[in-house]
Amino acid sequence: MTIISVIGLQWGDEGKGKVIDLLAQEAEVVVRYQGGCNAGHTVIVGGHKTVLHQIPSGVLHSGRLCVIAHGVVVDPKRLVDEIEMLEEQGIDVAQQLRISSGCHLVMPYHQRLDLAAEANRGQDRIGTTGRGIGPCYADKVARVGFRMTDLLADAEDFPERLAARVANVQRLLEALDAGGEPIDAAAITEEYLALGQRLAPLVTDTATLLQEAVAAKRSILFEGAQGALLDVDMGTYPFVTSSNTGFGSIGTGAGVSPRSVDTVIGVIKAYCTRVGEGPFPTEAHDESGEQLRERGQEYGATTGRPRRCGFFDVVAARAVIEANGVDELVVTKLDVLSDFDPLRVCVKYRIEGRETDRFPVSRREQQRVEPIYEELPGWKQDLSSVTRAEDLPAEARHYLATMQELLGVPIRLVSVGADRRQIIDCRQTRLEPVPES
Ligand code: IMP
């Protein structure tokens, strides 16, 4: 293994945590480079479930160096909680984790701004995770944010700068009719400087560390968060997150040239889900949506919200596969589709009477998509203990072969359950469509 980037190809929750955990067996370094604690990467090992929000999922393998690079917005309080949760599990976080001094900090007022902005959006409510991610990235771009270094090397003028920023945020909250308790700049200063001291032994210049790792030809795994359809530029704007979720942001978010990546792996669920508001062309409003939610346990790992569910959307997937130059696919949750017969796959859109195989840019058009489905035969067998592609029912192999053909990218792995062991390696097996009898 060399340098691999793993990204989600839908609206997040594709099962990236498990895939990273598996690939991390062969990696020396695992890196998060965008997003923050809006992410919830679930890993189940021997029946024990761990949900990671900011720390790379590779941390569950001892000896892996895990890096939170500067493109991640860090909530230091929640990060300390996550570190302590892992330490209780016996993980040597001090040895395994490094955090960039350039990470922007999620401040307590970012969460208040997030909630206030949502309350003021009316019909345009995004359904954010409420973790302050959007306001933190907004402050970064507006050049009024605080970074990890402001709690350490640049701490001298932190209290003064924070007090000035808090005064402006207070006015903003009042204008949004979300005044509440006045923000206590002195209390935040004290709390954040203490958190800085707690995290200080882990903080370093990770861009240099990673550039050296690339030069030394160490194997590196870049762990994308959220999904490509939530990308602030390429996604269903404005119903997106506030970072670039594609593989290209490894350059800006980690300080490593995307050209050094050997393989881009796209993780894609065998059906679609979305949490929060926004266009979802194949959303199933009937009982099949409910069935997918219950069978797939589609509830948010970060917020517990029920996820919206629907059938597989080739048009949306193809758009992000092309934009990200995806080399291989990992298909997750195939087991959830047992008992759905027939299975529906959206192969084209109809928008105001016109057929297209392109994902529209206009939000009005995104909302008016009528999916055109192809029906595929389903299967009844339970797939959760299948470990070889040859042992899958012919209909399941046909489903995968159709996905592979329509997306134009080979399938590397198929996941059939949450545990590490519930995985099928497809690299040696030709997945061919089963001829109609
Ligand atoms: P934010 O990232 O909290 O601002 O939320 C913006 C949108 O992205 C909302 O629709 C969230 O539900 C969605 N979102 C953010 N992070 C994730 C994730 O890790 N998985 C799935 N959806 C997410």
mmCIF file of C-alpha atoms and ligand atoms in Angstrom, residues 11-14 16 38-41 114 126-135 225-227 230 238-242 274-278 302-303 305 307, ligand 1:
data_model
loop_
_atom_site.group_PDB
_atom_site.id
_atom_site.type_symbol
_atom_site.label_atom_id
_atom_site.label_comp_id
_atom_site.label_asym_id
_atom_site.label_seq_id
_atom_site.Cartn_x
_atom_site.Cartn_y
_atom_site.Cartn_z
ATOM 1 C CA TRP A 11 -24.380 12.689 1.339
ATOM 2 C CA GLY A 12 -22.138 11.245 4.040
ATOM 3 C CA ASP A 13 -22.773 8.181 6.227
ATOM 4 C CA GLU A 14 -21.512 5.816 3.527
ATOM 5 C CA LYS A 16 -16.193 5.351 5.660
ATOM 6 C CA ASN A 38 -20.031 17.102 12.411
ATOM 7 C CA ALA A 39 -18.610 13.754 11.215
ATOM 8 C CA GLY A 40 -19.386 10.502 12.992
ATOM 9 C CA HIS A 41 -17.249 7.594 11.856
ATOM 10 C CA ASP A 114 -25.083 27.818 13.964
ATOM 11 C CA ILE A 126 -30.144 23.252 6.163
ATOM 12 C CA GLY A 127 -30.586 20.852 9.066
ATOM 13 C CA THR A 128 -26.976 21.270 10.224
ATOM 14 C CA THR A 129 -25.490 19.092 12.924
ATOM 15 C CA GLY A 130 -25.499 22.151 15.211
ATOM 16 C CA ARG A 131 -21.805 21.673 15.995
ATOM 17 C CA GLY A 132 -20.764 25.164 14.878
ATOM 18 C CA ILE A 133 -18.919 23.924 11.805
ATOM 19 C CA GLY A 134 -20.369 26.427 9.294
ATOM 20 C CA PRO A 135 -19.740 29.516 11.462
ATOM 21 C CA ALA A 225 -15.364 13.194 6.047
ATOM 22 C CA GLN A 226 -18.958 13.822 4.924
ATOM 23 C CA GLY A 227 -19.646 13.003 1.270
ATOM 24 C CA LEU A 230 -22.205 17.701 0.566
ATOM 25 C CA PRO A 238 -26.846 25.603 -0.161
ATOM 26 C CA PHE A 239 -27.795 22.263 1.457
ATOM 27 C CA VAL A 240 -24.183 21.270 1.965
ATOM 28 C CA THR A 241 -21.524 21.366 4.636
ATOM 29 C CA SER A 242 -18.985 24.202 4.734
ATOM 30 C CA ARG A 274 -29.360 11.829 3.503
ATOM 31 C CA VAL A 275 -29.645 13.511 6.890
ATOM 32 C CA GLY A 276 -30.816 17.101 7.088
ATOM 33 C CA GLU A 277 -32.630 19.074 4.425
ATOM 34 C CA GLY A 278 -31.984 19.424 0.706
ATOM 35 C CA THR A 302 -23.532 12.393 15.523
ATOM 36 C CA THR A 303 -27.069 13.647 16.132
ATOM 37 C CA ARG A 305 -31.551 11.977 13.645
ATOM 38 C CA ARG A 307 -31.862 9.522 7.919
HETATM 39 P P1 IMP B 1 -23.005 21.021 9.088
HETATM 40 O O1 IMP B 1 -21.835 20.336 8.474
HETATM 41 O O2 IMP B 1 -23.215 20.683 10.518
HETATM 42 O O3 IMP B 1 -23.003 22.493 8.812
HETATM 43 O O4 IMP B 1 -24.324 20.472 8.356
HETATM 44 C C1 IMP B 1 -24.588 20.747 6.979
HETATM 45 C C2 IMP B 1 -25.268 19.570 6.304
HETATM 46 O O5 IMP B 1 -24.326 18.505 6.196
HETATM 47 C C3 IMP B 1 -26.454 19.001 7.072
HETATM 48 O O6 IMP B 1 -27.401 18.507 6.133
HETATM 49 C C4 IMP B 1 -25.853 17.838 7.849
HETATM 50 O O7 IMP B 1 -26.815 16.857 8.151
HETATM 51 C C5 IMP B 1 -24.828 17.334 6.833
HETATM 52 N N1 IMP B 1 -23.695 16.645 7.451
HETATM 53 C C6 IMP B 1 -22.623 17.202 8.048
HETATM 54 N N2 IMP B 1 -21.764 16.256 8.451
HETATM 55 C C7 IMP B 1 -22.293 15.088 8.084
HETATM 56 C C8 IMP B 1 -21.842 13.735 8.201
HETATM 57 O O8 IMP B 1 -20.765 13.428 8.712
HETATM 58 N N3 IMP B 1 -22.683 12.777 7.700
HETATM 59 C C9 IMP B 1 -23.849 13.089 7.093
HETATM 60 N N4 IMP B 1 -24.293 14.335 6.945
HETATM 61 C C10 IMP B 1 -23.525 15.331 7.443
#
